[in-house]
Coordinates of C-alpha atoms in Angstrom, one line a residue:
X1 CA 65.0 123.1 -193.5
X2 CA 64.2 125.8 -195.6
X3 CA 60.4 127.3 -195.5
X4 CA 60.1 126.7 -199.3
X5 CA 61.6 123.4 -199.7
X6 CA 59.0 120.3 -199.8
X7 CA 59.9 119.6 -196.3
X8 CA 59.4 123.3 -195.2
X9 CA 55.7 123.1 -197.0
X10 CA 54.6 120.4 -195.5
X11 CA 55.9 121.2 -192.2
X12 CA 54.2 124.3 -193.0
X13 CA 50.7 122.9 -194.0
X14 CA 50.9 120.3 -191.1
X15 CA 50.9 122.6 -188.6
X16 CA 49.0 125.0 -190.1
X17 CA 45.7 122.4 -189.7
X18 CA 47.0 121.3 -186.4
X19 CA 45.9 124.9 -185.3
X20 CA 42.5 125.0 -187.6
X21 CA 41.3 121.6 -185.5
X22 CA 41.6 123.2 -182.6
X23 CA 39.9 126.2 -183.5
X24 CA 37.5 124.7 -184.9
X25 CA 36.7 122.2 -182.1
X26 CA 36.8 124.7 -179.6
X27 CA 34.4 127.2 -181.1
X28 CA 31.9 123.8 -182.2
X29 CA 32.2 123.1 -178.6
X30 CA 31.3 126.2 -176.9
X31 CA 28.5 127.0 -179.7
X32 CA 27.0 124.0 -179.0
X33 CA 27.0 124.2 -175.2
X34 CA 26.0 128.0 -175.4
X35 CA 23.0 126.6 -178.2
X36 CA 21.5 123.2 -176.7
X37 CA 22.8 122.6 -172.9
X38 CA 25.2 120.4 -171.7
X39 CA 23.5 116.9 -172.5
X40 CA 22.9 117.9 -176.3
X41 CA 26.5 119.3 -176.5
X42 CA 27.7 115.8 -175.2
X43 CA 25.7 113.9 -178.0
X44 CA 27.2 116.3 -180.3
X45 CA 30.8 115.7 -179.4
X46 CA 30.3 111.9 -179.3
X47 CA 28.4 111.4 -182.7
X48 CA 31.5 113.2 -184.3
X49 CA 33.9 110.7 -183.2
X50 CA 32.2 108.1 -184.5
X51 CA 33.8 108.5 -188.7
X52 CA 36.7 107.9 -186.4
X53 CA 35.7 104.0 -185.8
X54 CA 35.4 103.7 -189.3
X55 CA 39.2 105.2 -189.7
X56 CA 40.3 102.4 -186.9
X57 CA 38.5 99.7 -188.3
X58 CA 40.5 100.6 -191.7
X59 CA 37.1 101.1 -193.7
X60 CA 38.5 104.5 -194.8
X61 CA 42.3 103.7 -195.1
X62 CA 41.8 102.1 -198.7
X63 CA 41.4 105.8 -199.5
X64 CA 44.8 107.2 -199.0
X65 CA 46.2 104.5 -201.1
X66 CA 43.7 105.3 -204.3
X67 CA 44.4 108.6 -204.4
X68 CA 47.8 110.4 -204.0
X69 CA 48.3 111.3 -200.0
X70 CA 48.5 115.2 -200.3
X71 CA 46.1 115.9 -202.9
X72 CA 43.6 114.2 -200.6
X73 CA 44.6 115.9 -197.8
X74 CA 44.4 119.4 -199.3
X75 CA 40.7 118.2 -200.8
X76 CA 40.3 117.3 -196.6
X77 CA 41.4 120.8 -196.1
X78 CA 39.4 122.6 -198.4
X79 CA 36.2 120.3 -196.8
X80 CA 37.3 122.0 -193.5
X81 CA 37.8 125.4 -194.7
X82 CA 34.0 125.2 -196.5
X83 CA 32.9 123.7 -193.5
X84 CA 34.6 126.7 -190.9
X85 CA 33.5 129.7 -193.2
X86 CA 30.2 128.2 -194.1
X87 CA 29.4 127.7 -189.6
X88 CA 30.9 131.4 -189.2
X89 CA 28.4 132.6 -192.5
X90 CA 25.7 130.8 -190.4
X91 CA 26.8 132.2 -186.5
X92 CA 27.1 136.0 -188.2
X93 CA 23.8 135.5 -189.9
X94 CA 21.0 133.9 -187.7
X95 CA 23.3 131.3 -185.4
X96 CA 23.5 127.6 -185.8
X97 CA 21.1 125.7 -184.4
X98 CA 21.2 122.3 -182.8
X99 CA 20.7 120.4 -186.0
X100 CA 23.6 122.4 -188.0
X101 CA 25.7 122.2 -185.5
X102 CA 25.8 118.3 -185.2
X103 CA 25.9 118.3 -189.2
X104 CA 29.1 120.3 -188.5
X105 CA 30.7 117.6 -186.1
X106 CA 29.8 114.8 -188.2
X107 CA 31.4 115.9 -191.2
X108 CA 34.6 117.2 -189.6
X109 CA 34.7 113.9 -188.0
X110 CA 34.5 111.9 -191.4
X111 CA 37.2 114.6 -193.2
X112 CA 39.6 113.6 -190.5
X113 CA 38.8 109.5 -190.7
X114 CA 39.1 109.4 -194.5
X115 CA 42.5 111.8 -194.0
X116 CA 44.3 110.9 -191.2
X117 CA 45.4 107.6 -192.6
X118 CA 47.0 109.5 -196.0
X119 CA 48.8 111.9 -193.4
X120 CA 51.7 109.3 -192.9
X121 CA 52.2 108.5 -196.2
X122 CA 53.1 112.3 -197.0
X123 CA 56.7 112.0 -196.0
X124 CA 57.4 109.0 -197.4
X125 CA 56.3 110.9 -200.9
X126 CA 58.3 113.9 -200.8
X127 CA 62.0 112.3 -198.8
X128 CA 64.6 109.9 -198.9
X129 CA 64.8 107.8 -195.7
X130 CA 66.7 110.3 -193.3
X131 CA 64.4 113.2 -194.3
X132 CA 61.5 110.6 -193.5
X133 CA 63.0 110.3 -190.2
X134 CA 63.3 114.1 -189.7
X135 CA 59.7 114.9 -190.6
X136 CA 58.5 112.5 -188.5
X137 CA 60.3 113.6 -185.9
X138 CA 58.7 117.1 -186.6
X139 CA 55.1 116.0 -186.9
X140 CA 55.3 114.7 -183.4
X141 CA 57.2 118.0 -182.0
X142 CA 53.9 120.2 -184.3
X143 CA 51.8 117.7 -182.3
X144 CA 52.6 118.7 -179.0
X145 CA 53.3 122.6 -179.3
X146 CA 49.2 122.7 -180.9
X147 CA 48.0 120.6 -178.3
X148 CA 49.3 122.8 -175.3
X149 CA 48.9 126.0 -177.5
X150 CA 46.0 125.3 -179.9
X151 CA 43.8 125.6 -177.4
X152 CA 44.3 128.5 -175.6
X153 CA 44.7 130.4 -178.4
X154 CA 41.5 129.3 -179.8
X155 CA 40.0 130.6 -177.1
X156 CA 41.6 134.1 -176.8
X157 CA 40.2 134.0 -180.8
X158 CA 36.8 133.4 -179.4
X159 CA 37.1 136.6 -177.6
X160 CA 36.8 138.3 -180.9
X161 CA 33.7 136.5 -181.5
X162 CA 32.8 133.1 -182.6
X163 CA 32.0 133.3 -186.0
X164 CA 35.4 135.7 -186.5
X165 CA 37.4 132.7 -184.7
X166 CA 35.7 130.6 -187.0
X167 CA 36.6 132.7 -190.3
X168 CA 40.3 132.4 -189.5
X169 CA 40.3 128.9 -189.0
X170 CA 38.7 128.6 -192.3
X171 CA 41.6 130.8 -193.5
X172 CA 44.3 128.6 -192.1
X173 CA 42.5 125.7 -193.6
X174 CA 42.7 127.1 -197.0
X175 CA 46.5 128.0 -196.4
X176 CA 47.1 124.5 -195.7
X177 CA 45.2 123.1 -198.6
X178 CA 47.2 125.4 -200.8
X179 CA 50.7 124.2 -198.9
X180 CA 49.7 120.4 -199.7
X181 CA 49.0 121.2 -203.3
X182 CA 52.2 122.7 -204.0
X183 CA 53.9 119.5 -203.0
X184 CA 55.3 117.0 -205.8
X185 CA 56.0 113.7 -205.0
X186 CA 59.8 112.1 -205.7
X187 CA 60.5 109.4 -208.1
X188 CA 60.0 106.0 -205.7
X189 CA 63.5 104.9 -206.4
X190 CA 65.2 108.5 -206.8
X191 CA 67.0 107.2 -203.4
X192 CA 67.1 103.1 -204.7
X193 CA 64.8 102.0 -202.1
X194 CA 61.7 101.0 -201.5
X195 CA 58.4 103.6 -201.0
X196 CA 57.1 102.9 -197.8
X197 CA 54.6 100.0 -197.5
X198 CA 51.3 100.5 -195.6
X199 CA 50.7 97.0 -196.0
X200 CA 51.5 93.7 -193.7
X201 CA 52.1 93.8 -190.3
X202 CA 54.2 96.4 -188.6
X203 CA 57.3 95.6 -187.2
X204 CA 56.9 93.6 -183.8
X205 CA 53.7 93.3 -184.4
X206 CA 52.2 90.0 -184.6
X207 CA 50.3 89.2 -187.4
X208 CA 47.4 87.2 -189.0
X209 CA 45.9 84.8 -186.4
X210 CA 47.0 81.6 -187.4
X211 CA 44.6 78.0 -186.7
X212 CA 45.9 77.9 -183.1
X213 CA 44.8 81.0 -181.8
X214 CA 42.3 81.3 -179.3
X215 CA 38.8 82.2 -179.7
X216 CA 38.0 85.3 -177.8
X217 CA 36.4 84.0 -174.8
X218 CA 39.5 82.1 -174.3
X219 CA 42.1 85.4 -174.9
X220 CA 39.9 86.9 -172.1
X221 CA 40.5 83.9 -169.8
X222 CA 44.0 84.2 -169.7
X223 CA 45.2 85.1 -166.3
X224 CA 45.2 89.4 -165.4
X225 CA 43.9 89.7 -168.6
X226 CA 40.1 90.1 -167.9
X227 CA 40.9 92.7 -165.2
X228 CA 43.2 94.2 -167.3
X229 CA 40.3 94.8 -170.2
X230 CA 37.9 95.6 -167.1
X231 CA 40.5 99.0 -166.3
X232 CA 40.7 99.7 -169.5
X233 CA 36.8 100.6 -170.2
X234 CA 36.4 102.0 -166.5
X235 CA 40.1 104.4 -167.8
X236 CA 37.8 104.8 -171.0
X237 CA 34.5 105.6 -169.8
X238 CA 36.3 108.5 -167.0
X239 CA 38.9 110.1 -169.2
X240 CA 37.6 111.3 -172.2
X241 CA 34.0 112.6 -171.1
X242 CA 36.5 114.4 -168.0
X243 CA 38.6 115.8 -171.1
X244 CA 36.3 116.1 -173.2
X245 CA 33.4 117.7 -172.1
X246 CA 33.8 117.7 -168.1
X247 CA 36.4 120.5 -169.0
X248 CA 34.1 122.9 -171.1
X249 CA 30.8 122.4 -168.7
X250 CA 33.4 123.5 -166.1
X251 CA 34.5 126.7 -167.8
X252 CA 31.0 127.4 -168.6
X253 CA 29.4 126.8 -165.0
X254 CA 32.5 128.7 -163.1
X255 CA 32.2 131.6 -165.6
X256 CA 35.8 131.2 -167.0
X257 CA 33.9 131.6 -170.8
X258 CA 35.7 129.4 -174.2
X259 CA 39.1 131.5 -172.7
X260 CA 38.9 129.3 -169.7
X261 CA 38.0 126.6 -171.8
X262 CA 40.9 126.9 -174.6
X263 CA 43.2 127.0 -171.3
X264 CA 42.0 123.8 -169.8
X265 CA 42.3 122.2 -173.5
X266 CA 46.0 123.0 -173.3
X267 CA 46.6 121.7 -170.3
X268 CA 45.3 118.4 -171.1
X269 CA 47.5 118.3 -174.0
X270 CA 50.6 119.6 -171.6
X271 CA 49.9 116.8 -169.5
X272 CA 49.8 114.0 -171.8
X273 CA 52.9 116.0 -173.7
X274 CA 54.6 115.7 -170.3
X275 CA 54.2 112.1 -170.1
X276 CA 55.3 111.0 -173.7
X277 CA 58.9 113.2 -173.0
X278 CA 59.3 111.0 -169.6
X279 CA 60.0 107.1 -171.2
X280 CA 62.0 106.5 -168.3
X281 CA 59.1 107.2 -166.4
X282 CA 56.5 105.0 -168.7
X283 CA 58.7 102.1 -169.4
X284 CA 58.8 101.3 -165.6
X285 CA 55.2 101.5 -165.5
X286 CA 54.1 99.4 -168.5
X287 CA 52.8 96.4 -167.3
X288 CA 53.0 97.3 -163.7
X289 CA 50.0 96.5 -161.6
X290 CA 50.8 99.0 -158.9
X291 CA 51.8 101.8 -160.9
X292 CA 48.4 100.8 -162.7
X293 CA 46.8 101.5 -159.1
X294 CA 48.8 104.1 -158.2
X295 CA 48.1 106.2 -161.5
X296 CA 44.1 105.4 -161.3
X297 CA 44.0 106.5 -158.1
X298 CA 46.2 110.1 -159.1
X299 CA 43.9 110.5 -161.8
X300 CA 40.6 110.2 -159.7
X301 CA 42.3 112.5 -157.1
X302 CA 42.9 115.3 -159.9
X303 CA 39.7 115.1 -161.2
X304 CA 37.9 115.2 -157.6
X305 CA 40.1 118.8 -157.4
X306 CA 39.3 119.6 -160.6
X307 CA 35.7 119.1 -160.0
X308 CA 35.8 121.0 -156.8
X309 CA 38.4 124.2 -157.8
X310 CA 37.6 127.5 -157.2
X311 CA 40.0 128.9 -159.5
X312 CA 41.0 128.5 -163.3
X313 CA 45.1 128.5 -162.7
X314 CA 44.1 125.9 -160.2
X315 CA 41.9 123.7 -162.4
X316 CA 44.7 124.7 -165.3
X317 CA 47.3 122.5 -162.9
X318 CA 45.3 119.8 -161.7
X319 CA 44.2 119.1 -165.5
X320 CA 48.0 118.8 -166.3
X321 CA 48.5 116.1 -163.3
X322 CA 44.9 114.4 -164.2
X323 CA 46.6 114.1 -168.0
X324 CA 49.4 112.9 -167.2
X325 CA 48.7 110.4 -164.3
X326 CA 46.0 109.3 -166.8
X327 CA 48.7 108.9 -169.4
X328 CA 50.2 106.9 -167.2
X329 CA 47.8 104.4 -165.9
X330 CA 46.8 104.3 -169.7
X331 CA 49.9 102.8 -170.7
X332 CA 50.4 101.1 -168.0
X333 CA 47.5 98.9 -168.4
X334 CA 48.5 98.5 -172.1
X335 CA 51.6 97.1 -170.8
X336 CA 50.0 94.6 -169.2
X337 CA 47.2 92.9 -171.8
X338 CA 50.2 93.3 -174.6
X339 CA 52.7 91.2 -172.6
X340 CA 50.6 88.4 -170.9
X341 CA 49.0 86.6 -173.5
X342 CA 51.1 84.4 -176.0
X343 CA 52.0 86.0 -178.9
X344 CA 48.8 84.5 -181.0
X345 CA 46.6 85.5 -178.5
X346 CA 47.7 89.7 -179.2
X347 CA 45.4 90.2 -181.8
X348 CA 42.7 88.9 -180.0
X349 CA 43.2 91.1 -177.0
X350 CA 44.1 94.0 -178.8
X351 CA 40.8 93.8 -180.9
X352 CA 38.7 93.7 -177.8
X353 CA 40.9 97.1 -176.4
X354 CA 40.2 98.8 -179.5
X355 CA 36.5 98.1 -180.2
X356 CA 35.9 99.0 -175.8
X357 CA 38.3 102.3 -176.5
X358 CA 35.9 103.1 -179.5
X359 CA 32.6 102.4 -178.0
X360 CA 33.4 103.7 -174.6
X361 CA 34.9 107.0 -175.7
X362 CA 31.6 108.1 -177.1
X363 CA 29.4 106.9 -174.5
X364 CA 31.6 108.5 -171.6
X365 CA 30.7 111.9 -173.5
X366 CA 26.9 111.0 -173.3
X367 CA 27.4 109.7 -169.5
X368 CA 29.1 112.9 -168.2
X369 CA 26.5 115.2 -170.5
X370 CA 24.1 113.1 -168.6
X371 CA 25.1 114.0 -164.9
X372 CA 25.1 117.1 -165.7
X373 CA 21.5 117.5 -166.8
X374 CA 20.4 115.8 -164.0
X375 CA 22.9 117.3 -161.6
X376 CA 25.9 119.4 -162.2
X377 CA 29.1 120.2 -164.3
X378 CA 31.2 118.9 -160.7
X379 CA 29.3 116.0 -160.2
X380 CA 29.8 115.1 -164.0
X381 CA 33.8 114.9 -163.4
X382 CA 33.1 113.6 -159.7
X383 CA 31.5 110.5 -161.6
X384 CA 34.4 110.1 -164.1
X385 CA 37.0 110.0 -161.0
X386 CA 34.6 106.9 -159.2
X387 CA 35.4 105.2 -162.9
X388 CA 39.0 105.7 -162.0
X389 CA 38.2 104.5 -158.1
X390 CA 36.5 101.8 -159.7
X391 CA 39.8 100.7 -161.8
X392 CA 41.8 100.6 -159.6
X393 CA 39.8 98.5 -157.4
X394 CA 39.7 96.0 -160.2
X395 CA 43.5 95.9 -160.5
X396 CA 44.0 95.7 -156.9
X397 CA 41.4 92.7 -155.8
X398 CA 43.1 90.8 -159.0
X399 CA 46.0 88.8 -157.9
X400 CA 47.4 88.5 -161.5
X401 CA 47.4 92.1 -162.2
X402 CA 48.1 93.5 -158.6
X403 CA 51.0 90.9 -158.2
X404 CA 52.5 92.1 -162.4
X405 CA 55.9 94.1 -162.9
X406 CA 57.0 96.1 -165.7
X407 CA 59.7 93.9 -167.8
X408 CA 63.2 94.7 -166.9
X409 CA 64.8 97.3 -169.3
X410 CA 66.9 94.8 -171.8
X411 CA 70.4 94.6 -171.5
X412 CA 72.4 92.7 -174.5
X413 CA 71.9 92.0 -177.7
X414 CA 69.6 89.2 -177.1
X415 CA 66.7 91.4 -175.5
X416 CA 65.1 91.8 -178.7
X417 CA 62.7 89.1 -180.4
X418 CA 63.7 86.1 -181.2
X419 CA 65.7 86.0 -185.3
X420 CA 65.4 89.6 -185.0
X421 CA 69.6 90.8 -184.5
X422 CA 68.3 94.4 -185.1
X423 CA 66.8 94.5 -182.1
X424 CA 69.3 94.9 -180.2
X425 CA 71.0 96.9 -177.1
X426 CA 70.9 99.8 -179.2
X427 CA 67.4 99.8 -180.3
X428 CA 65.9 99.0 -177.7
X429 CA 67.6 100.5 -174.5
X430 CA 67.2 104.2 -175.9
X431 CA 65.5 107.3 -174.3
X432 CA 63.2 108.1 -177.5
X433 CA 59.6 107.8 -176.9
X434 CA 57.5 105.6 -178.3
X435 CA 55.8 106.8 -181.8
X436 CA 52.9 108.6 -181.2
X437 CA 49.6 108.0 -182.0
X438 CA 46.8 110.5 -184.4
X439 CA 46.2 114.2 -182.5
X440 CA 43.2 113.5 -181.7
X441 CA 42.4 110.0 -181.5
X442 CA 39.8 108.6 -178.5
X443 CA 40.9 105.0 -178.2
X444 CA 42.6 105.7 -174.6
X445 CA 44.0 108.2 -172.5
X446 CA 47.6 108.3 -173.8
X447 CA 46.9 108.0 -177.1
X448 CA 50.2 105.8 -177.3
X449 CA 49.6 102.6 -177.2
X450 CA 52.5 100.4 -175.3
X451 CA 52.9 97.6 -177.5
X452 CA 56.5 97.3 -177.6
X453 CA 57.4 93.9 -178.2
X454 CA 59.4 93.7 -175.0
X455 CA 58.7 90.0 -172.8
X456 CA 56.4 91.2 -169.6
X457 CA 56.3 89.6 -166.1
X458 CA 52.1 88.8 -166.1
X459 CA 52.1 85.2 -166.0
X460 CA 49.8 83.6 -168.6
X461 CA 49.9 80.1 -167.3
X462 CA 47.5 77.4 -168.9
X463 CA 47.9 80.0 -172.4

């Protein structure tokens, strides 16, 4: 893949404002924390994810199909880049205060949820079928080299200053604007087949609700599945604000300045890097009460050390095992509510999950913010690994989900779903991990949902 071809441009531009989001967000971050305290920062950093909930709830995705996918993500990048050079003008000047610098978040935040949906549609504009494959397969691999690097490196920028940090991520905006532009779109049946659809159901995914599907209150009745839900907000609620903003109070109160910061940032994104390259690893736990418990109770144990650490290289490891234990009890959790309910009773569930991800998210970001005011940085993240205590708790006093295994890997060509022959042994024994989810996304742990059509072992009896 040559650097000029469409494929090398885009690959180009992608990664490009894969770096400029970090930057950005960890210079907004430390501004805001170094501006208004730890509980306004919190506020800050919640309000701008909530364009995201918009994105989710598809408000914003009509968007990417009225206007041509990388024209509106090189207008999204040029709304950055104004955004970046117009906070450094400001920092250089007189500083941001609190009121610009939640104006900042907000509007970053809706950039990315009227974006983010076009961003998959790019490939599909500019490649025949194989080289869709391939650029996927190169998004995710840009994915996970910014999130372990992005971060530190924004915060060796910082070093320079925060408004100069904040100039070159406006500059890499504008790069990746320009990159976008310069792509042209392929005649739809150059290759005789179809443009990709963004509409219907996706592929083993269930789809409208039909007149037999339960109401809600009775999708929550199923057996394992209220406890299930339960672990999911109490995984919510502890995660992200730990993440989040448990990391930068951290840095801040130990002295380890937006360098320390950036580092802990990458190791987040190491850990849950490490657990998407380990399927082995995540198929076993999907749907797996103990490996639910067992992961919970890791987590909390990170975050208690992380809380307590006297060192950054220290806290640097123990956020790479609180990632990816996270990751882990993240999807294994998943696992269960996608495979015990009947197949008309998944949309329901997975409803509820999303609307608790997106309404917990924010509000673990105010809690921790919270503690901290009133207390400290380590008691903050001492409070987010109780939430984790408090899961597993939940998964272990349920029979249902205590008593759940992980489906057996599939063997023959009948594992797949029923009329489906292309799910067979070979699609559905391989290594590959599962597709992975937008970079920066709040609606749990993971960030890869575990919804792969595969028949649990949680019994949903009475269904």
């Amino acid at each position: 893949m040559s650097a000029s071809s469409p494929a090398g441009r885009w690959s180009s531009a992608t990664l490009a404002s894969l770096l400029g989001v970090q930057v950005f967000q960890v210079v907004l971050a430390w501004s805001v924390l170094t501006v208004a305290g730890p509980l306004a920062t919190a506020v800050v950093l919640a309000l701008g994810t909530l364009p995201r909930i918009a994105m989710m709830s598809g408000l914003t995705a009509g968007l990417a199909g009225r206007f041509a996918a990388h024209r509106l993500l090189a207008v999204g990048e040029l709304g950055r880049a104004a955004l970046a050079l117009a906070a450094a003008g400001a920092l250089a000047v007189s500083g941001l205060d609190f009121t610009g610098l939640l104006l900042a978040s907000l509007l970053f935040g809706l950039v990315e949820a009227i974006t983010e949906p076009a961003a998959g549609s790019v490939p599909a504009l500019i490649a025949d079928a194989a080289g869709r494959q391939r650029m996927e397969a190169l998004r995710t691999t840009l994915f996970r080299v910014t999130v372990v690097v992005g971060g530190p490196l924004a915060g060796l920028g910082a070093l320079l200053g925060l408004s100069t940090a904040l100039i070159v991520g406006g500059l890499v905006f504008l790069v990746s604007a320009a990159l976008f532009l310069s792509l042209r779109p392929r005649p739809s049946d150059a290759d005789g087949t179809a443009p990709a659809a963004g509409h219907g159901p996706a592929a083993g995914m269930p789809g409208p609700p039909g007149a037999d599907a339960p109401k809600a209150g009775e999708a929550l009745a199923l057996p394992g599945v209220r406890a299930a839900l339960i672990c999911t907000v109490l995984i919510e609620l502890g995660c992200p604000g730990a993440f989040g903003v448990g990391t930068l109070l951290l840095a801040d109160d130990r002295g380890w300045g937006a360098v320390g910061f950036g580092v802990l940032v990458g190791a987040v994104g190491l850990g849950t890097v490490l657990a998407a390259l380990a399927p082995g690893f995540a198929r076993r736990l999907r749907g797996s009460g103990s490996g639910l418990i067992l992961a919970c109770v890791l987590t909390a144990a990170a975050m208690a050390g992380l809380a307590f650490s006297p060192n950054l290289p220290l806290a640097a490891v123990l956020t790479v095992v609180m990632a990816l234990a996270a990751a882990a009890a993240s999807a294994a959790t998943l696992g269960v509510l996608f495979s015990g309910p009947r197949p008309e009773a998944l949309g329901m569930v997975m409803g509820v999950v999303m609307a608790a991800g997106a309404l917990a998210a924010p509000l673990s970001y105010v809690l921790v913010g919270l503690v901290a005011r009133l207390a400290n940085p380590r008691a903050a993240v001492a409070a987010c690994a109780v939430a984790l205590l408090a899961a597993a708790l939940v998964a272990l006093t349920d029979r249902t989900l205590r008593t759940a295994t992980a489906p057996e890997p599939p063997t023959g060509p009948q594992a797949g779903p029923p009329g489906d022959p292309a799910a067979g042994a070979d699609a559905s024994t391989t290594d590959a991990p599962p597709a992975e989810a937008p970079a920066d996304a709040p609606a749990d742990a993971t960030g890869e949902p575990s919804a792969d059509g595969q028949p649990g072992h949680l019994s949903a009896k009475g269904a």
